[in-house]
Coordinates of C-alpha atoms in Angstrom, one line a residue:
Chain A
M1 CA 4.6 15.6 41.6
T2 CA 1.2 16.6 40.6
H3 CA 1.2 14.9 37.2
I4 CA 0.7 11.6 38.9
E5 CA -2.8 12.8 39.5
E6 CA -3.2 13.6 35.8
G7 CA -4.5 11.2 33.3
I8 CA -2.9 10.1 30.0
L9 CA -5.0 12.6 28.0
A10 CA -4.3 15.4 30.4
T11 CA -0.6 14.9 29.8
L12 CA -1.3 15.7 26.2
G13 CA -3.0 18.9 27.1
V14 CA -6.3 17.5 25.8
E15 CA -9.2 19.3 27.5
E16 CA -11.7 17.1 29.2
Q17 CA -14.8 18.1 27.2
P18 CA -18.2 17.6 28.7
S19 CA -19.9 14.5 27.4
D20 CA -21.8 15.9 24.4
Q21 CA -23.5 14.7 21.3
V22 CA -20.8 15.6 18.8
V23 CA -20.5 12.8 16.3
V24 CA -17.0 11.6 15.7
V25 CA -17.6 8.7 13.4
E26 CA -20.5 8.4 11.1
A27 CA -20.5 5.4 8.8
T28 CA -23.4 5.1 6.4
D29 CA -24.3 2.0 4.4
V30 CA -20.7 1.0 4.0
G31 CA -20.2 -1.8 1.5
K32 CA -17.0 -3.6 0.7
W33 CA -16.0 -6.5 -1.4
F34 CA -12.7 -8.5 -1.5
G35 CA -13.0 -9.7 -5.0
R36 CA -16.3 -11.6 -4.9
L37 CA -16.4 -11.8 -1.2
H38 CA -18.9 -9.4 0.2
V39 CA -17.2 -8.5 3.5
L40 CA -19.3 -5.4 4.6
K41 CA -23.0 -5.2 3.8
D42 CA -24.5 -1.8 4.3
V43 CA -22.9 -1.2 7.7
S44 CA -23.9 1.9 9.5
L45 CA -22.3 3.0 12.7
T46 CA -22.3 6.3 14.7
V47 CA -19.8 7.0 17.4
R48 CA -20.1 10.1 19.5
R49 CA -17.4 12.0 21.3
R50 CA -16.1 10.2 24.5
E51 CA -18.0 7.1 23.5
V52 CA -16.3 3.7 23.8
V53 CA -17.7 1.2 21.3
V54 CA -16.7 -2.4 21.4
I55 CA -17.1 -4.5 18.3
I56 CA -17.4 -8.3 18.8
G57 CA -18.2 -11.1 16.4
P58 CA -16.8 -14.3 15.0
S59 CA -13.7 -14.2 12.8
G60 CA -14.5 -13.3 9.3
S61 CA -17.5 -11.2 10.4
G62 CA -15.9 -8.0 9.0
K63 CA -15.2 -6.2 12.3
T64 CA -11.5 -5.7 11.6
T65 CA -12.2 -4.6 8.1
L66 CA -14.8 -2.1 9.3
I67 CA -12.3 -0.3 11.6
R68 CA -9.6 -0.4 8.9
C69 CA -12.1 1.4 6.6
I70 CA -12.4 4.1 9.2
N71 CA -8.9 5.3 8.6
H72 CA -8.9 4.2 5.0
L73 CA -6.4 1.4 5.3
E74 CA -9.1 -0.3 3.2
K75 CA -11.1 1.1 0.4
I76 CA -14.9 1.0 0.4
Q77 CA -17.1 0.4 -2.6
R78 CA -20.4 1.7 -1.2
G79 CA -21.6 4.2 1.3
R80 CA -19.5 6.8 3.1
I81 CA -17.5 7.3 6.3
L82 CA -17.2 10.7 8.0
V83 CA -14.8 11.4 10.8
N84 CA -15.3 14.7 12.5
G85 CA -17.6 15.6 9.7
H86 CA -15.0 15.0 7.0
L87 CA -15.4 12.3 4.3
I88 CA -12.6 9.8 4.8
G89 CA -10.5 8.6 1.9
Y90 CA -12.8 10.1 -0.7
R91 CA -13.7 13.3 -2.4
E92 CA -17.2 14.0 -3.6
R93 CA -17.6 15.4 -7.1
D94 CA -20.8 15.6 -9.0
G95 CA -22.4 13.1 -6.6
L96 CA -19.6 10.6 -7.2
L97 CA -17.0 9.6 -4.7
R98 CA -13.4 9.4 -6.0
E99 CA -10.4 8.3 -3.9
D100 CA -8.7 11.3 -2.4
S101 CA -5.0 12.1 -2.9
E102 CA -2.5 10.2 -0.9
R103 CA -1.4 13.4 0.8
N104 CA -4.9 14.4 1.9
I105 CA -5.6 10.9 3.2
A106 CA -2.4 11.0 5.2
H107 CA -3.5 14.4 6.6
Q108 CA -6.8 12.9 7.7
R109 CA -5.2 9.9 9.4
R110 CA -3.4 12.2 11.8
E111 CA -6.6 12.5 13.7
I112 CA -7.2 8.8 13.9
G113 CA -4.9 6.7 16.1
M114 CA -4.7 3.0 15.5
V115 CA -3.4 0.1 17.5
F116 CA -2.7 -3.2 15.7
Q117 CA -3.0 -6.8 16.7
R118 CA 0.7 -7.3 15.9
F119 CA 1.8 -4.0 17.5
N120 CA 3.8 -3.1 14.3
L121 CA 6.3 -1.0 16.2
F122 CA 9.2 0.1 14.0
P123 CA 11.9 -2.4 14.9
H124 CA 14.8 -0.2 13.9
M125 CA 13.9 2.5 16.4
T126 CA 13.9 2.6 20.2
A127 CA 10.6 2.9 22.1
L128 CA 11.1 6.6 22.4
A129 CA 12.0 7.1 18.8
N130 CA 8.9 5.1 17.8
V131 CA 6.7 7.6 19.8
I132 CA 8.4 10.8 18.6
E133 CA 8.7 9.8 14.9
A134 CA 5.3 11.0 13.7
P135 CA 4.9 14.1 15.9
I136 CA 8.2 15.4 14.7
R137 CA 8.0 14.3 11.0
V138 CA 4.2 14.7 10.5
R139 CA 3.1 17.3 13.0
R140 CA 6.4 19.2 12.9
V141 CA 6.5 19.3 16.7
P142 CA 9.9 20.6 17.9
E143 CA 12.1 17.7 19.0
D144 CA 12.4 18.8 22.6
D145 CA 8.6 19.0 23.0
A146 CA 8.1 15.7 21.2
V147 CA 10.6 14.0 23.5
A148 CA 9.1 15.5 26.6
T149 CA 5.6 14.4 25.6
A150 CA 6.8 10.9 24.6
R151 CA 8.6 10.4 27.9
T152 CA 5.5 11.4 29.8
L153 CA 3.3 9.1 27.7
L154 CA 5.8 6.2 28.1
E155 CA 5.7 6.9 31.9
R156 CA 1.9 6.8 31.8
V157 CA 1.8 3.4 30.1
G158 CA 4.3 2.2 32.7
L159 CA 7.4 2.1 30.4
G160 CA 9.3 5.2 31.3
H161 CA 12.3 2.9 32.1
K162 CA 12.1 1.3 28.6
A163 CA 12.4 4.5 26.6
N164 CA 15.7 3.4 25.1
A165 CA 14.8 -0.3 24.5
Y166 CA 14.3 -1.6 21.0
P167 CA 11.0 -3.4 20.3
S168 CA 12.8 -6.8 20.2
Q169 CA 13.9 -6.2 23.8
L170 CA 10.3 -5.7 25.0
S171 CA 7.6 -8.3 25.8
G172 CA 4.5 -8.3 23.7
G173 CA 2.5 -6.5 26.4
Q174 CA 5.2 -3.8 26.6
Q175 CA 5.4 -3.5 22.8
Q176 CA 1.6 -3.0 22.7
R177 CA 1.8 -0.3 25.4
V178 CA 4.5 1.5 23.4
A179 CA 2.2 1.2 20.3
I180 CA -0.6 2.9 22.3
A181 CA 1.7 5.7 23.4
R182 CA 2.9 6.1 19.8
A183 CA -0.7 6.5 18.6
L184 CA -1.6 8.9 21.4
A185 CA 1.4 11.1 20.7
M186 CA -0.4 12.3 17.6
K187 CA -3.2 13.6 19.8
P188 CA -5.9 11.8 17.8
A189 CA -9.6 12.6 18.2
L190 CA -10.3 8.9 17.9
M191 CA -8.5 5.7 18.7
L192 CA -9.1 2.4 16.8
F193 CA -8.0 -0.8 18.4
D194 CA -7.8 -3.9 16.2
E195 CA -7.8 -6.9 18.5
P196 CA -5.1 -5.3 20.7
T197 CA -4.7 -8.3 23.0
S198 CA -5.2 -11.2 20.6
A199 CA -1.5 -11.7 20.0
L200 CA -0.5 -11.5 23.6
D201 CA 0.3 -14.2 26.1
P202 CA -2.5 -14.4 28.7
E203 CA -0.4 -12.8 31.5
M204 CA 0.2 -9.7 29.5
I205 CA -3.4 -9.0 28.4
G206 CA -4.2 -7.3 31.7
E207 CA -1.5 -4.6 31.5
V208 CA -2.7 -3.6 28.1
L209 CA -6.3 -3.6 29.0
E210 CA -5.5 -1.4 32.1
V211 CA -4.0 1.3 29.9
M212 CA -7.0 1.1 27.6
K213 CA -9.5 1.3 30.5
E214 CA -7.7 4.4 31.8
L215 CA -7.9 6.0 28.4
A216 CA -11.6 5.2 28.2
R217 CA -12.3 6.7 31.6
E218 CA -10.5 9.8 30.6
G219 CA -12.9 10.3 27.8
M220 CA -11.0 9.2 24.7
T221 CA -13.3 8.2 21.9
M222 CA -12.6 4.6 21.1
I223 CA -13.6 1.8 18.8
V224 CA -12.3 -1.5 20.0
V225 CA -12.4 -4.8 18.2
T226 CA -12.0 -7.3 21.0
H227 CA -13.4 -10.4 22.6
E228 CA -12.5 -9.2 26.1
M229 CA -16.0 -8.9 27.5
G230 CA -14.6 -7.9 30.9
F231 CA -13.2 -4.8 29.3
A232 CA -16.5 -4.2 27.5
R233 CA -18.4 -4.6 30.7
E234 CA -16.2 -2.2 32.6
V235 CA -15.8 0.7 30.1
A236 CA -17.9 0.2 27.0
D237 CA -20.8 2.4 26.4
R238 CA -22.0 0.2 23.6
V239 CA -21.3 -3.2 22.2
V240 CA -21.8 -4.0 18.5
M241 CA -22.2 -7.5 17.3
M242 CA -21.2 -8.3 13.7
D243 CA -21.8 -11.4 11.7
E244 CA -21.2 -12.1 8.1
G245 CA -20.5 -8.4 7.3
Q246 CA -23.5 -7.0 9.1
I247 CA -24.2 -5.4 12.4
I248 CA -26.8 -7.8 13.8
E249 CA -27.2 -6.4 17.3
E250 CA -26.2 -3.3 19.3
G251 CA -26.7 -2.5 22.9
T252 CA -25.1 -1.9 26.3
P253 CA -22.7 -4.4 27.7
E254 CA -25.3 -5.4 30.2
H255 CA -27.8 -6.2 27.5
F256 CA -25.2 -8.5 25.9
F257 CA -24.6 -10.3 29.2
R258 CA -28.2 -10.6 30.3
D259 CA -30.4 -11.1 27.3
P260 CA -28.9 -10.9 23.8
S261 CA -31.8 -11.2 21.4
H262 CA -30.2 -12.5 18.2
P263 CA -29.7 -16.3 18.3
R264 CA -26.2 -15.9 16.7
T265 CA -25.3 -13.4 19.5
K266 CA -26.5 -15.8 22.1
A267 CA -24.4 -18.6 20.6
F268 CA -21.4 -16.3 20.3
M269 CA -21.6 -15.0 23.8
S270 CA -21.9 -18.5 25.2
K271 CA -18.6 -19.4 23.5
I272 CA -16.5 -16.4 24.6
L273 CA -17.7 -16.1 28.2
Chain B
M1 CA 47.2 -9.6 -32.1
A2 CA 48.1 -11.0 -28.7
I3 CA 47.3 -14.5 -29.9
A4 CA 49.5 -14.1 -33.0
S5 CA 52.4 -12.9 -31.0
A6 CA 52.0 -15.6 -28.5
S7 CA 52.1 -18.3 -31.1
A8 CA 55.1 -16.8 -32.7
L9 CA 56.9 -16.8 -29.4
V10 CA 56.0 -20.5 -28.9
A11 CA 57.2 -21.4 -32.4
A12 CA 60.6 -19.6 -31.9
N13 CA 61.5 -21.0 -28.5
G14 CA 59.7 -24.3 -28.3
P15 CA 57.3 -25.3 -25.5
S16 CA 59.3 -24.1 -22.5
L17 CA 58.0 -21.9 -19.7
Q18 CA 58.2 -18.3 -20.5
F19 CA 57.9 -16.0 -17.5
D20 CA 59.8 -12.8 -17.1
T21 CA 59.8 -12.6 -13.3
S22 CA 61.5 -9.2 -13.1
F23 CA 59.1 -7.7 -15.6
F24 CA 56.2 -9.1 -13.7
L25 CA 57.3 -7.9 -10.3
N26 CA 58.1 -4.5 -11.7
F27 CA 54.7 -4.3 -13.4
V28 CA 52.9 -5.2 -10.2
F29 CA 55.0 -3.6 -7.5
H30 CA 56.4 -0.6 -9.3
P31 CA 53.3 0.4 -11.2
S32 CA 53.8 2.9 -14.0
P33 CA 51.9 6.2 -13.8
A34 CA 49.7 4.9 -16.5
L35 CA 48.7 1.9 -14.4
L36 CA 48.1 4.0 -11.4
G37 CA 46.0 6.4 -13.5
G38 CA 44.1 3.3 -14.8
L39 CA 43.6 2.1 -11.2
A40 CA 42.1 5.5 -10.3
I41 CA 39.7 5.3 -13.2
T42 CA 38.7 1.8 -12.4
I43 CA 37.9 2.7 -8.8
Y44 CA 36.1 6.0 -9.4
A45 CA 34.1 4.6 -12.4
S46 CA 33.0 1.7 -10.2
I47 CA 32.0 3.8 -7.3
I48 CA 30.2 6.4 -9.4
A49 CA 28.4 3.8 -11.5
Q50 CA 27.4 1.8 -8.5
A51 CA 26.1 4.8 -6.6
A52 CA 24.2 6.0 -9.7
G53 CA 22.9 2.4 -10.2
V54 CA 21.6 2.4 -6.6
I55 CA 19.8 5.7 -7.1
L56 CA 18.3 4.6 -10.5
G57 CA 17.4 1.2 -9.1
T58 CA 15.6 2.8 -6.1
F59 CA 13.5 5.0 -8.4
S60 CA 12.9 2.1 -10.7
A61 CA 11.9 -0.2 -7.9
L62 CA 9.5 2.4 -6.5
A63 CA 8.1 3.0 -9.9
G64 CA 7.7 -0.7 -10.4
M65 CA 5.5 -0.9 -7.3
A66 CA 3.5 2.3 -7.9
R67 CA -0.2 2.4 -8.4
N68 CA 0.3 4.3 -11.7
P69 CA 0.4 1.7 -14.5
I70 CA 2.5 4.0 -16.7
L71 CA 5.2 4.2 -14.1
R72 CA 5.0 0.4 -13.6
A73 CA 5.3 -0.2 -17.4
M74 CA 8.3 2.2 -17.6
S75 CA 10.1 0.4 -14.8
G76 CA 9.3 -3.0 -16.3
L77 CA 10.6 -2.0 -19.8
Y78 CA 13.8 -0.5 -18.3
V79 CA 14.6 -3.6 -16.3
W80 CA 13.6 -5.9 -19.2
F81 CA 15.8 -4.2 -21.7
F82 CA 18.9 -3.6 -19.7
R83 CA 19.0 -7.0 -18.0
G84 CA 18.1 -8.7 -21.3
T85 CA 20.9 -7.2 -23.5
P86 CA 24.7 -7.5 -23.2
L87 CA 26.4 -4.7 -21.4
L88 CA 28.9 -4.5 -24.2
V89 CA 26.1 -3.7 -26.7
Q90 CA 24.7 -1.1 -24.3
L91 CA 28.1 0.5 -24.0
F92 CA 28.4 0.8 -27.8
L93 CA 24.8 2.0 -27.9
V94 CA 25.5 4.8 -25.5
Y95 CA 29.0 5.8 -26.7
F96 CA 28.6 5.4 -30.5
G97 CA 24.8 5.2 -30.9
T98 CA 23.3 8.1 -29.0
P99 CA 25.5 10.8 -30.5
Y100 CA 24.5 9.6 -33.9
L101 CA 20.9 9.4 -32.9
F102 CA 20.7 12.9 -31.5
G103 CA 23.2 14.4 -34.1
V104 CA 25.2 15.9 -31.2
D105 CA 28.5 14.8 -29.9
L106 CA 27.3 13.9 -26.5
F107 CA 30.7 12.6 -25.3
P108 CA 33.4 14.8 -26.8
R109 CA 37.1 13.8 -26.2
E110 CA 37.4 16.4 -23.5
M111 CA 34.5 17.1 -21.2
Q112 CA 34.5 19.7 -18.5
L113 CA 32.3 18.5 -15.7
G114 CA 32.5 21.0 -12.9
P115 CA 36.0 20.8 -11.5
F116 CA 36.7 17.5 -13.3
D117 CA 38.2 17.3 -16.8
L118 CA 37.0 14.0 -18.1
R119 CA 37.3 12.2 -21.3
G120 CA 34.0 11.6 -23.1
A121 CA 34.6 7.9 -23.3
V122 CA 34.9 7.7 -19.5
V123 CA 31.6 9.6 -19.1
A124 CA 29.9 7.4 -21.6
G125 CA 31.3 4.3 -19.9
I126 CA 30.0 5.4 -16.5
V127 CA 26.6 6.3 -17.9
A128 CA 26.3 2.9 -19.6
L129 CA 27.4 1.0 -16.5
S130 CA 25.1 3.1 -14.3
I131 CA 22.0 2.4 -16.4
N132 CA 22.8 -1.3 -16.6
E133 CA 23.5 -1.5 -12.9
G134 CA 20.3 0.4 -12.2
A135 CA 18.3 -2.4 -13.8
Y136 CA 19.8 -5.0 -11.6
M137 CA 19.6 -2.9 -8.5
S138 CA 15.9 -2.3 -9.2
E139 CA 15.2 -6.0 -8.7
I140 CA 17.4 -6.2 -5.6
I141 CA 15.8 -3.1 -4.0
R142 CA 12.3 -4.3 -5.0
A143 CA 13.0 -7.6 -3.2
G144 CA 14.2 -5.7 -0.2
I145 CA 11.1 -3.5 0.0
L146 CA 8.9 -6.5 -0.4
S147 CA 10.7 -8.2 2.5
V148 CA 9.5 -5.6 5.0
D149 CA 6.3 -6.5 6.9
P150 CA 3.3 -4.7 5.3
G151 CA 2.3 -4.0 8.9
Q152 CA 5.1 -1.5 9.0
T153 CA 3.6 0.5 6.2
E154 CA 0.2 0.4 7.7
A155 CA 1.5 1.6 11.1
A156 CA 3.3 4.5 9.4
K157 CA 0.2 5.3 7.3
S158 CA -2.0 5.2 10.4
L159 CA 0.2 7.8 12.0
G160 CA -0.4 10.2 9.1
M161 CA 2.9 9.6 7.4
T162 CA 3.0 10.2 3.6
Y163 CA 4.3 7.7 1.1
G164 CA 7.6 9.4 0.8
L165 CA 8.1 9.6 4.5
T166 CA 7.0 6.0 5.1
M167 CA 9.6 4.8 2.5
R168 CA 12.4 7.0 3.7
R169 CA 12.0 6.6 7.4
I170 CA 10.4 3.2 7.9
V171 CA 10.6 0.9 4.9
L172 CA 13.9 1.5 3.2
P173 CA 15.9 1.4 6.4
Q174 CA 14.5 -2.0 7.2
A175 CA 14.9 -3.2 3.6
L176 CA 18.6 -2.4 3.8
R177 CA 19.5 -5.6 5.6
V178 CA 18.1 -7.6 2.6
I179 CA 19.5 -5.2 0.0
V180 CA 23.1 -4.9 1.4
P181 CA 24.4 -8.4 0.8
P182 CA 23.5 -8.5 -2.9
L183 CA 24.6 -4.9 -3.3
G184 CA 28.0 -5.9 -2.1
N185 CA 28.2 -8.6 -4.7
E186 CA 27.1 -6.1 -7.3
F187 CA 29.9 -3.8 -6.4
N188 CA 32.4 -6.7 -6.6
N189 CA 31.1 -7.4 -10.1
M190 CA 31.2 -3.7 -11.0
L191 CA 34.9 -3.5 -10.1
K192 CA 35.6 -6.2 -12.6
T193 CA 33.1 -5.2 -15.2
T194 CA 34.8 -1.8 -15.7
S195 CA 37.4 -3.7 -17.7
L196 CA 34.8 -3.7 -20.5
L197 CA 35.4 0.1 -20.8
S198 CA 38.7 -0.7 -22.4
V199 CA 36.9 -1.4 -25.7
I200 CA 35.8 2.2 -25.9
A201 CA 39.4 3.3 -25.2
V202 CA 38.9 4.2 -21.6
E203 CA 42.4 4.0 -20.0
E204 CA 41.4 1.9 -17.0
I205 CA 43.8 -0.7 -15.7
F206 CA 42.9 -3.5 -18.1
R207 CA 43.5 -1.2 -21.0
V208 CA 46.8 -0.1 -19.6
A209 CA 47.9 -3.8 -19.1
D210 CA 46.8 -4.6 -22.6
A211 CA 48.9 -1.7 -23.9
A212 CA 51.9 -3.1 -21.9
N213 CA 51.3 -6.4 -23.6
S214 CA 51.3 -4.9 -27.0
A215 CA 54.5 -3.0 -26.3
T216 CA 56.4 -5.9 -24.7
F217 CA 54.7 -9.1 -25.7
K218 CA 54.9 -10.1 -22.1
S219 CA 51.3 -11.3 -22.3
F220 CA 51.1 -13.6 -19.3
E221 CA 52.9 -11.2 -17.1
A222 CA 50.8 -8.2 -18.0
Y223 CA 47.4 -10.0 -17.9
F224 CA 48.3 -11.9 -14.7
G225 CA 49.6 -8.8 -13.2
V226 CA 46.4 -6.9 -13.9
A227 CA 44.4 -9.9 -12.6
L228 CA 46.2 -9.5 -9.3
Y229 CA 45.2 -5.8 -9.2
Y230 CA 41.5 -6.8 -9.7
L231 CA 41.9 -9.5 -7.0
A232 CA 43.4 -6.9 -4.6
L233 CA 40.5 -4.6 -5.3
T234 CA 37.8 -7.2 -4.8
T235 CA 39.5 -8.6 -1.7
I236 CA 39.7 -5.2 -0.1
W237 CA 36.1 -4.7 -0.9
S238 CA 35.1 -8.1 0.6
G239 CA 36.6 -6.9 3.9
F240 CA 34.5 -3.7 3.8
Q241 CA 31.5 -5.7 2.8
R242 CA 31.9 -8.0 5.8
I243 CA 32.2 -5.1 8.2
I244 CA 29.1 -3.4 6.7
E245 CA 27.1 -6.6 6.8
R246 CA 28.1 -7.4 10.4
R247 CA 26.9 -4.0 11.5
I248 CA 23.6 -4.4 9.7
G249 CA 23.4 -8.0 10.5
V250 CA 23.3 -7.4 14.3
S251 CA 20.1 -5.4 14.1
A252 CA 18.7 -8.0 11.8
A253 CA 19.5 -10.8 14.3
R254 CA 17.7 -8.7 17.0
E255 CA 14.6 -8.4 14.9
E256 CA 14.5 -12.1 14.0
E257 CA 14.8 -13.0 17.7
R258 CA 11.7 -11.0 18.5
E259 CA 9.3 -13.9 18.0
G260 CA 11.8 -16.7 18.6
I261 CA 12.3 -18.9 21.7
L262 CA 15.4 -16.8 22.6
A263 CA 13.3 -13.7 22.9
R264 CA 10.8 -15.5 25.1
L265 CA 13.4 -16.9 27.4
F266 CA 15.7 -13.9 27.7
G267 CA 13.9 -10.9 26.2
L268 CA 11.1 -10.5 28.7
G269 CA 11.4 -7.4 30.8
R270 CA 15.2 -7.1 30.8
E271 CA 18.0 -6.2 28.6
K272 CA 19.3 -9.0 26.4
P273 CA 22.9 -10.1 26.9
E274 CA 24.8 -8.8 23.9
E275 CA 26.2 -12.2 22.8
L276 CA 22.7 -13.4 22.1
T277 CA 22.3 -10.9 19.3
M278 CA 25.5 -11.9 17.5
P279 CA 24.9 -15.4 16.0
G280 CA 23.3 -15.3 12.6
G281 CA 24.6 -11.8 11.9
G282 CA 25.8 -11.2 8.3
R283 CA 26.3 -13.9 5.8

């Protein structure tokens, strides 16, 4: 059984590209308001291929909102976000940005996987059906191929034996691993993780982080909102600290552990470590 | 007329109990071809109008939640008008009003609809019932859609699913468990409400019973007899409704247990015993 040697991405037939400088996400001066609340203030962020970026920050700092803007689950009022060089959610005409058609936005989202804090598995479908739904309906993958890929993916996240279980029959950690498999089944160029372990009981956090670490090591481009500094230390290329809608500090995980420069970062790090 | 004949009867015979048992039993248990025909119309008019009402209601509910303000306004206006005016008035408006408005006999006495030869009044009646029902279903379906966790839509969107696909595959199937119980009640109502079609001369069971009364003056027997027919229809439907709700209720109970204590105690890492999913199913 050679496939045991293969990684999660290899099972998808994704070539391991050499680490290069291709920019996957380029957010420039992103501004967003919820009513009067200014939640993102000129946020700029660049993420290159194979990079793993961890976003930390206190609640309400805008970190979740930022990654939700990257797949246009939230509108932005200022700036622009490019994924793989394509403007996300908007179309440019005469120098003005107008929201793109629903169909085009859906098309763009195929390339951007997302894992949610609350898993959001489809409760009326089995684990396997959750994973094959989008490949079949959106990518028009033949059912046999979709099922084969889904079974391999479930196997890789350690849930091959749970393919026919409904989400309600799975623990939180198992549900989140199915959710990761579901996102990966679309073969995204980028994975967004929105506090993927925050809703989990402590004993289940590890199993989800293990899957994420494996993905990171295999070269998946990832943006992860999390407070799991152990995860950051092990696999993150860069940590981004947000506070009050702004990126206040950026650096390697080591930098954040050793000598964070911003006083708010220091205070924050001392609380979560 | 029925009232006049009844009082004449009371005057002639004094206040003693008048009940023609053999007429009644015959009316109920040896139904005339007319009554059976009426029963058929009652049943198919109910089913068609309810089905059309569900379809209209689904579109109206989706329009009511659309981003486009014109669609929202149209849905609002539709629901407002048809829930706010009497069905009897709507029935007359459709049957007598619209042909006059358009100057075309929209509902001629005989209508050839595909393989079916229908009377115009039946068609007009079904149209009016459908439109009226659609307005009520619109609110029911809207509530069902709103009951689905918004995270479901977000997950579907994040997978690149379009709005239509998201609704069809993810949201509506989950909304069903909220929609089905009131939908069952709507159909129960519909079976009875078709009796209103008698006023535009549709030969459904109430009209047939009314004709039997006119011909025989056996008022109580005829009206009580037809009441039993309606009772039989709604009772049979209640049975179906319970079966349908139980089937949908099981999956609903499973979902509700997800975050509950039961799930934590029994749902971790192994199959749940079947009995645990049963309580709370249906209503």
